[in-house]
Coordinates of C-alpha atoms and ligand atoms in Angstrom, one line a residue:
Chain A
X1142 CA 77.8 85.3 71.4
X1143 CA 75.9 87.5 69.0
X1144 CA 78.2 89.2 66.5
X1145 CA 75.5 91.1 64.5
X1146 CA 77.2 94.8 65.3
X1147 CA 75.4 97.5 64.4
X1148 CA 77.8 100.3 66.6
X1149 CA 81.2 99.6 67.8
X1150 CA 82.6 101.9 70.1
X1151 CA 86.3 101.8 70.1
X1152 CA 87.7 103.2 73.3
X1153 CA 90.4 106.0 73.5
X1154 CA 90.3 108.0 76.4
X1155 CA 92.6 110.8 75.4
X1156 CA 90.1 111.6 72.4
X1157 CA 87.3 111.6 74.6
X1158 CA 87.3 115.6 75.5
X1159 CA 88.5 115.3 78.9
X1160 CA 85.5 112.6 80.1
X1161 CA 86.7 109.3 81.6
X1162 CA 86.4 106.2 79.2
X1163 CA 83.7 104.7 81.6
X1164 CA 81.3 107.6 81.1
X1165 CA 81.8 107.7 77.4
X1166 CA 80.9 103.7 77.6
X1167 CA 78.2 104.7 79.8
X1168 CA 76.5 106.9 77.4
X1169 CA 77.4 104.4 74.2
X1170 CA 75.5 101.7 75.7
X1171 CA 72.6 104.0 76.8
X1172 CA 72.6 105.2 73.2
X1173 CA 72.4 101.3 72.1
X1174 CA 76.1 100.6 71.3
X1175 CA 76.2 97.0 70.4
X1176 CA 80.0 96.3 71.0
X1177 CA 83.0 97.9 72.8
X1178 CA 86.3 97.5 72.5
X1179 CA 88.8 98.5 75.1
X1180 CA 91.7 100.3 73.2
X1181 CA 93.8 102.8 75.3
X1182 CA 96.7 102.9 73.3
X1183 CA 98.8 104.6 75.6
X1184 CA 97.5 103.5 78.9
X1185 CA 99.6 100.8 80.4
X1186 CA 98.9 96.6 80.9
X1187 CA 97.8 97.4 84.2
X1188 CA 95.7 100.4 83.4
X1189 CA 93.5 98.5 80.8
X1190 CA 93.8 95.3 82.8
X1191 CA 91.4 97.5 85.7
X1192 CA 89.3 99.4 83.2
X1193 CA 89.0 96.5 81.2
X1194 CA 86.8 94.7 84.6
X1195 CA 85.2 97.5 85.0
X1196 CA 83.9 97.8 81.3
X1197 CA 83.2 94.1 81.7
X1198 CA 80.6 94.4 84.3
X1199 CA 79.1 97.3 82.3
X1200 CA 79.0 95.9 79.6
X1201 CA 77.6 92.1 80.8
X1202 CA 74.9 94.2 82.6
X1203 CA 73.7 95.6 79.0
X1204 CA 74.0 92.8 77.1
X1205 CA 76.5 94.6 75.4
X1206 CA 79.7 92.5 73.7
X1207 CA 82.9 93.2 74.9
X1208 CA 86.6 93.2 73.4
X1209 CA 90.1 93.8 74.4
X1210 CA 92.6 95.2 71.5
X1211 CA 95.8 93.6 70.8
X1212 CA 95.8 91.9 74.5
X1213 CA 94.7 88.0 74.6
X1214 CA 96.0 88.3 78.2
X1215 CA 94.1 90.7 79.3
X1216 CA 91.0 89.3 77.5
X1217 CA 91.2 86.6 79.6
X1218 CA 92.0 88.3 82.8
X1219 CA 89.1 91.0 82.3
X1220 CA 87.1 88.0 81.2
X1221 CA 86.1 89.8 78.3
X1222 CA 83.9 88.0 75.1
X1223 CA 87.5 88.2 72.8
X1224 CA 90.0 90.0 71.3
X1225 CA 90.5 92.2 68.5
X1226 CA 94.3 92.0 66.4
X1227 CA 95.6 93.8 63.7
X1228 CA 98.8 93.2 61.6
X1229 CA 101.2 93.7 64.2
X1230 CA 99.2 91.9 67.2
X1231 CA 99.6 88.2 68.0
X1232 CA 97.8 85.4 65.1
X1233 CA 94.2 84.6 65.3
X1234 CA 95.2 81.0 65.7
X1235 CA 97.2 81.9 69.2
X1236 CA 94.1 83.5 70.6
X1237 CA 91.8 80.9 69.5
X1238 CA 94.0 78.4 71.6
X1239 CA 94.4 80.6 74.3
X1240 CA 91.0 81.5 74.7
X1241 CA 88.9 78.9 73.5
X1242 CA 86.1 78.1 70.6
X1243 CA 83.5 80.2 72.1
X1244 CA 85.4 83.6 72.3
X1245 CA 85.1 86.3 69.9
X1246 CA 88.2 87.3 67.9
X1247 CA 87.9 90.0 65.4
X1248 CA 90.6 90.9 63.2
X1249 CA 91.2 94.2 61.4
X1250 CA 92.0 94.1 57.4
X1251 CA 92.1 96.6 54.3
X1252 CA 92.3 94.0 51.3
X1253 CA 90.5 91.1 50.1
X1254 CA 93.7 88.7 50.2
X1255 CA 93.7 89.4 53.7
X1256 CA 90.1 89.4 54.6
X1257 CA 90.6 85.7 53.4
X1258 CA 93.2 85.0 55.0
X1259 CA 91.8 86.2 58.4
X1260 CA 88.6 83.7 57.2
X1261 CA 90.6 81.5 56.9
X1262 CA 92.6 81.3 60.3
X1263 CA 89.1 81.1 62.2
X1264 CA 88.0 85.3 62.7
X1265 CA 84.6 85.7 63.6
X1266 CA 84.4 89.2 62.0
X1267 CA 86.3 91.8 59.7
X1268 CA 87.3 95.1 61.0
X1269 CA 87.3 97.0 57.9
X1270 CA 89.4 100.2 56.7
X1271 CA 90.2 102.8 57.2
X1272 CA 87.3 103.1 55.1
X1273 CA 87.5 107.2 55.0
X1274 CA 90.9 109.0 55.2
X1275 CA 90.8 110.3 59.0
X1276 CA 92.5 113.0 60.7
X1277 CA 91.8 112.0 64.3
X1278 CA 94.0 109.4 64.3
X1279 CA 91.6 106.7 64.7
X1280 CA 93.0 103.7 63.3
X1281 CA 96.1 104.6 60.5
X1282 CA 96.8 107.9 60.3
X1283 CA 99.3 107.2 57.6
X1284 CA 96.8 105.7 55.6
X1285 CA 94.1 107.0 53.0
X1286 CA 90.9 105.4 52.9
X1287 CA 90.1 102.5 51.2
X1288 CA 86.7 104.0 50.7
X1289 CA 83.4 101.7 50.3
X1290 CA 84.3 100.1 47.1
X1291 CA 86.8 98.1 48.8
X1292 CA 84.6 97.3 51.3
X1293 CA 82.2 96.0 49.4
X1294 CA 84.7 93.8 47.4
X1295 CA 85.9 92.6 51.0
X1296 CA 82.0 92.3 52.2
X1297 CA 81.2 90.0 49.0
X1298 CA 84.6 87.6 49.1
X1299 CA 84.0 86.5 53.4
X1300 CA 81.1 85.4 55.3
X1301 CA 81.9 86.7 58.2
X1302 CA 80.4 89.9 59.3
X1303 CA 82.0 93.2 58.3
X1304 CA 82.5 96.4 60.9
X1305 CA 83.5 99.2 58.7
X1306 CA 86.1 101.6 60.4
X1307 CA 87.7 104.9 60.1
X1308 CA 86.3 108.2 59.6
X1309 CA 83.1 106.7 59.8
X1310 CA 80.4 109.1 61.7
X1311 CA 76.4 109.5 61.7
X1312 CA 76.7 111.4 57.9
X1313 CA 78.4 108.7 56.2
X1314 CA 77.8 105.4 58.1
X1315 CA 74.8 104.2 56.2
X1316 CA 76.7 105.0 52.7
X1317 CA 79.5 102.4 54.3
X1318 CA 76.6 99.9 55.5
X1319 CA 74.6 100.2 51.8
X1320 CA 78.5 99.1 50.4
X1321 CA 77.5 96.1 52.6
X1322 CA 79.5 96.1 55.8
X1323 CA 77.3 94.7 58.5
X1324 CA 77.8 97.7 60.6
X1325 CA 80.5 100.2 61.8
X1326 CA 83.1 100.8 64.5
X1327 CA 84.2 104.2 65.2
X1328 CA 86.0 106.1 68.1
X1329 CA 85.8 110.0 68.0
X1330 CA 82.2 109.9 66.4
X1331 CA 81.4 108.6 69.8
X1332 CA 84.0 109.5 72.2
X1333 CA 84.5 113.2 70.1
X1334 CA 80.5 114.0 70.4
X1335 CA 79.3 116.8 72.8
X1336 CA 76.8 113.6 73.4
X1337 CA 78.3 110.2 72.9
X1338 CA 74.6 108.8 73.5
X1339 CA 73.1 111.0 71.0
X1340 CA 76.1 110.1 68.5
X1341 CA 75.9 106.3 69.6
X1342 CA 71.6 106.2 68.6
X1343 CA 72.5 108.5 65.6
X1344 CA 74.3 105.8 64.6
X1345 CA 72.6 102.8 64.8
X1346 CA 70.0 104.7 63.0
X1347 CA 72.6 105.4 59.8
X1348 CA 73.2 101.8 60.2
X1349 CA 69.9 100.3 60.2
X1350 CA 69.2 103.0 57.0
X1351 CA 72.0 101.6 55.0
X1352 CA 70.7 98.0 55.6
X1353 CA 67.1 98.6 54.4
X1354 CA 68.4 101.2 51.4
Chain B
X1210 CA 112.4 75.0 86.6
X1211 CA 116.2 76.0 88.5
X1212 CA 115.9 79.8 89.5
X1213 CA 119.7 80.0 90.7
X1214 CA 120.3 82.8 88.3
X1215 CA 123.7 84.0 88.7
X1216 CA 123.5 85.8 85.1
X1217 CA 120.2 87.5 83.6
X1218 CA 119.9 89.2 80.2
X1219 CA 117.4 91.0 79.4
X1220 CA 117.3 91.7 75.5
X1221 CA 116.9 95.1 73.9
X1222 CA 117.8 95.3 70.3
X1223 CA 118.3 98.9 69.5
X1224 CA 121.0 98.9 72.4
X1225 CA 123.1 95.9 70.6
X1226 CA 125.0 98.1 68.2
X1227 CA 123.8 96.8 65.5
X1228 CA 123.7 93.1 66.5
X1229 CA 120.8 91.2 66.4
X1230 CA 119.4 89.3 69.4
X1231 CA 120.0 86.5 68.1
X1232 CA 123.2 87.4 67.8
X1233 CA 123.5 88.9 71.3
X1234 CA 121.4 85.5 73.2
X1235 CA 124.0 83.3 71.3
X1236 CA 126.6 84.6 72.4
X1237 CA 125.4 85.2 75.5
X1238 CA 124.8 81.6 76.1
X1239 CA 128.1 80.5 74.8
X1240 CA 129.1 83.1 77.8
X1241 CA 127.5 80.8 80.3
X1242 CA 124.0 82.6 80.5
X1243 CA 121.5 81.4 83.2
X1244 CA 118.5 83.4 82.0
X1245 CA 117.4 85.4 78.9
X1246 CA 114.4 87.7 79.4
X1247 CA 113.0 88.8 75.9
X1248 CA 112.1 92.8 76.4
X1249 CA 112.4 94.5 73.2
X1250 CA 110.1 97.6 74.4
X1251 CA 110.1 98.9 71.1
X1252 CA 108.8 96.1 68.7
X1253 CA 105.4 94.9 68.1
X1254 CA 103.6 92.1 69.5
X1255 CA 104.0 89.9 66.2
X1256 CA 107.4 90.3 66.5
X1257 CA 108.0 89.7 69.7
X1258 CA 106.0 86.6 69.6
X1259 CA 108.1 85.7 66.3
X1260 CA 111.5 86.4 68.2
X1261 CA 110.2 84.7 71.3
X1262 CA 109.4 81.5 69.5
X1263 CA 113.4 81.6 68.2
X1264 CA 114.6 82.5 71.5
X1265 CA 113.0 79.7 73.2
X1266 CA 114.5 77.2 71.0
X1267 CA 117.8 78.3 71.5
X1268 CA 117.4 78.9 75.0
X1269 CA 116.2 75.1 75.5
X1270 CA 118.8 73.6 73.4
X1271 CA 121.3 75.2 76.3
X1272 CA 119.0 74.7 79.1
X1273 CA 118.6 78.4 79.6
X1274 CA 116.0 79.7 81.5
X1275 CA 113.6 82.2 79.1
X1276 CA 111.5 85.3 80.3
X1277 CA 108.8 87.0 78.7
X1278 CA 108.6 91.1 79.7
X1279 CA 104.8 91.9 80.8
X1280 CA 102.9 89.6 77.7
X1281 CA 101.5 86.9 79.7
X1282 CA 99.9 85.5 76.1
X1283 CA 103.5 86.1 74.4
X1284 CA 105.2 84.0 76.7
X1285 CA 102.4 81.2 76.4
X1286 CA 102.4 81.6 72.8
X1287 CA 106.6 81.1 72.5
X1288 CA 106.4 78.2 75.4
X1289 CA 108.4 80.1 77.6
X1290 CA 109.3 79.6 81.2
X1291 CA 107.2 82.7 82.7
X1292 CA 107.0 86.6 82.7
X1293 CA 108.8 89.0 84.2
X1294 CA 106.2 92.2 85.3
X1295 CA 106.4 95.5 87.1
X1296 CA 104.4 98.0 88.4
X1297 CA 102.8 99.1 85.1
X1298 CA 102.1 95.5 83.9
X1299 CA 99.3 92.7 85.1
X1300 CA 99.4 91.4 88.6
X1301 CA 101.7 88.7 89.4
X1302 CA 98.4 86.4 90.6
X1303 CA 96.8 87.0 87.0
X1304 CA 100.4 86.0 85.4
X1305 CA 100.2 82.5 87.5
X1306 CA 96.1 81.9 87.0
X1307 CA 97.0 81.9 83.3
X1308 CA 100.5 80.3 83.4
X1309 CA 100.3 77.8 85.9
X1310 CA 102.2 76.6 89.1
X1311 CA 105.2 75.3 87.1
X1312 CA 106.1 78.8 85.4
X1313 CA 108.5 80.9 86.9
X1314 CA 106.9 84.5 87.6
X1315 CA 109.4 87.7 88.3
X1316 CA 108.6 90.6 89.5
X1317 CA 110.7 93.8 89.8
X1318 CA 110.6 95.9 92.7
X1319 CA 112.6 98.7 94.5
X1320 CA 111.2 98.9 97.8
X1321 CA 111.3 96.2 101.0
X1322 CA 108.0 96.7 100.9
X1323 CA 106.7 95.7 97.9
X1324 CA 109.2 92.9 98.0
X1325 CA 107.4 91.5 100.7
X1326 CA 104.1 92.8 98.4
X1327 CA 105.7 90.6 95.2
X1328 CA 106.7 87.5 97.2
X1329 CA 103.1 87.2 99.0
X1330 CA 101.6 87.1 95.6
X1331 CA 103.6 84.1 95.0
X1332 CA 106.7 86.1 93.0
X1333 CA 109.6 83.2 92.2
X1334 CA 112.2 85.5 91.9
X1335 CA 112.4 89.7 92.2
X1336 CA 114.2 92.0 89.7
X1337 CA 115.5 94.7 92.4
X1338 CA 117.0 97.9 91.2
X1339 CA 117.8 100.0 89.6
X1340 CA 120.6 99.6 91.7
X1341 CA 123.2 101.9 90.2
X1342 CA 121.7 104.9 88.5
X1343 CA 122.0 104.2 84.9
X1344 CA 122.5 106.4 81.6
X1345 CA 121.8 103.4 79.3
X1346 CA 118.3 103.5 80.0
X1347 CA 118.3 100.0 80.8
X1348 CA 115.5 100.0 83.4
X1349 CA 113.9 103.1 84.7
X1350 CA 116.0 106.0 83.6
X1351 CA 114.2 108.6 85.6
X1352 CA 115.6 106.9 88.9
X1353 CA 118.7 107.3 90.7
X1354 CA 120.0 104.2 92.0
X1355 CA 118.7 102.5 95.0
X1356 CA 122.0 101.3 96.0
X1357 CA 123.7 97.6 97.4
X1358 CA 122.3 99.3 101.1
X1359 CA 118.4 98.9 99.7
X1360 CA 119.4 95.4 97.5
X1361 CA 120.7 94.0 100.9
X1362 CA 117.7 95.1 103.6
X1363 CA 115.5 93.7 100.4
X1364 CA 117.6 90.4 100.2
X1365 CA 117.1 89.7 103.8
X1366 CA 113.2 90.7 104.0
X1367 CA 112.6 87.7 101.7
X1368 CA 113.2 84.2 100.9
X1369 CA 113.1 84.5 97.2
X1370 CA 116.4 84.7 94.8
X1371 CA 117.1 88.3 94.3
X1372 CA 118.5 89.2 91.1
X1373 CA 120.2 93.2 90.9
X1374 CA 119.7 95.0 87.9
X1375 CA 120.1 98.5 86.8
X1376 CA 123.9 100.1 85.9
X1377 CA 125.6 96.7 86.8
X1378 CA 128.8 95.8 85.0
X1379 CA 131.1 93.1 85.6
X1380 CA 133.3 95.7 87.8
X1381 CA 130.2 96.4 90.5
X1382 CA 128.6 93.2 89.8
X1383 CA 130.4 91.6 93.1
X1384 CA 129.8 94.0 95.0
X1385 CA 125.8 93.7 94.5
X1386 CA 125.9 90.1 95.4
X1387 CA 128.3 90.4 98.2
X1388 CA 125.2 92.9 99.5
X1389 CA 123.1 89.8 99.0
X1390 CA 121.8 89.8 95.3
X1391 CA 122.2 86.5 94.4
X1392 CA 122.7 87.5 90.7
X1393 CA 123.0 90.0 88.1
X1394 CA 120.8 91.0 85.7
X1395 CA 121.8 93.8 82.5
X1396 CA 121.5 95.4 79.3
X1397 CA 123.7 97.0 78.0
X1398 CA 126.7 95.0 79.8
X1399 CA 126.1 92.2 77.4
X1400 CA 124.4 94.2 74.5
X1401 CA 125.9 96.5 74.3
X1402 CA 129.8 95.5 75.1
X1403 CA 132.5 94.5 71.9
X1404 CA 132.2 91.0 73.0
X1405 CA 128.8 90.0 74.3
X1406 CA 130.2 86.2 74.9
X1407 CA 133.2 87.4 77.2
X1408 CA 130.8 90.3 78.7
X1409 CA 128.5 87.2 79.7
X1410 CA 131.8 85.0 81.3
X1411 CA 133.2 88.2 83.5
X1412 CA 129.9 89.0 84.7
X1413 CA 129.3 85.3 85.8
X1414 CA 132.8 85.2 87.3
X1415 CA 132.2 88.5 89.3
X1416 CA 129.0 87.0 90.6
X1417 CA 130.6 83.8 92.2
X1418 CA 133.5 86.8 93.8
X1419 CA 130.5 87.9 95.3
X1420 CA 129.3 85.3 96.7
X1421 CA 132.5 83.7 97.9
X1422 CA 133.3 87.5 99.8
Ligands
NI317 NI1 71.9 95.5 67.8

């Protein structure tokens, strides 16, 4: 499974300006999204356990890698590539054993000491942040950023790839890249656009700037 | 695994006056307990997963039966017998793909309908209710009752154990089995009483009244 990300799409449909989740994917992976993760904080089990098959075969059609937040069970029922946790989600090591060697589990972080601790337990990548203080709610609305310094520090102590996230959009996503995060993960830049394919190339673009600059 | 469940308790810890649930499932247990479901809507998937793992050894030590609400990958994480799910929750055939033919897999329902629905998806038991309306918000507080009328036409549409839940006490508790329930499940009747242990004993005794009527 490739894990080089250059966009994430993070999926929210109640920040997506009234469009349904699938069309916002739709137009991320036409715009070159590399990675999606189903989020839908507030839809129920059997809500995401649907759109999640439904993403699935969109996303295996493109090539495109595909996570489930927070849900190992419904990873494996939407047969999705892995899993993405944060601090209150189940351990890395419980969805390594329930899903096996070759899935994908990502793991979100904001310090060092934890970026190595997530290494350590067997993540294949670092979400990062909130890099940028955020007012859409996008990841911890209680927290500030960490801002780029940090991710740099975090970039420089792991070897696993690093997804920046949190108010990260087409302005600011190659500053967050040059800091040396491998790429970024964002939800309203993409599901907040007027055009989420536009946004999703815009993007990939910043990206691809940061790592040349 | 022994699905003769004459009393259920389902665990919510804001609703145990201050008690913990380990506490509560102690007691409980000492009260002659026949299956603990671990609910706890409000805390995280760490925790749950953390509580679960305690729960399950206490439950084993006393040969208890032990539920997991709706998190297919908690209850495989804390070893426990199976999941309980509803409507809004992954589909009982997902729930056995991942858990296997030996775990026990609940499913509530309110109608004969989906009783016959739940038990053709290979359902081991059903949650039926809410059978009293209920103030305590201990299952589906925007519901009136169904009543002991819909428990019993559900009780004879299938060949499963039925367990009532919703507004039972130990003073109505006989009166749902003697409609054909063949136990009780609560809340706040063992949470949330002065005496969780003794709560646990009368509810048990009102069950066998019930079914000796
Ligand atoms: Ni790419």
């Amino acid at each position: 499974m490739n894990t080089d990300i250059e966009t994430y799409l993070v999926t929210q449909t109640d920040l997506s300006g009234g469009r349904s989740t699938v069309d916002v994917v739709r137009a991320a992976i036409a715009g070159g999204v590399d990675a999606v993760q189903l989020r839908e904080k507030h839809a129920s089990a059997r809500e995401r356990y649907e759109l999640g098959r439904e993403l699935r075969e969109m996303t295996a059609d493109a090539d495109v890698l595909f996570l489930v937040n927070d849900r190992v069970d419904i990873a494996a029922a939407a047969d999705a590539d892995g899993v993405h946790l944060g601090d209150d989600d189940l351990p890395v090591s419980v969805a390594r054993d329930q899903l096996g060697s070759d899935a994908v589990v990502g793991r979100s972080v904001s310090t060092v000491e934890d970026a190595r601790v997530a290494e350590d337990a067997g993540a294949d990548y670092l979400g990062v942040g909130s890099v940028f203080s955020t007012t859409s709610k996008d990841v911890r609305d209680e927290e500030s950023g960490i801002g780029v310094e940090t991710v740099a520090e975090i970039a420089a102590a792991v070897d696993l790839p690093v997804v920046g996230i949190g108010g990260i959009t087409p302005s600011n996503a190659a500053d967050v890249v040059a800091a040396g995060a491998d790429g970024v993960a964002v939800i309203s830049a993409i599901t907040g656009s007027d055009d989420p394919e536009e946004a999703t190339r815009r993007l990939g673009t910043a990206v691809r700037n940061g790592r040349a600059s």
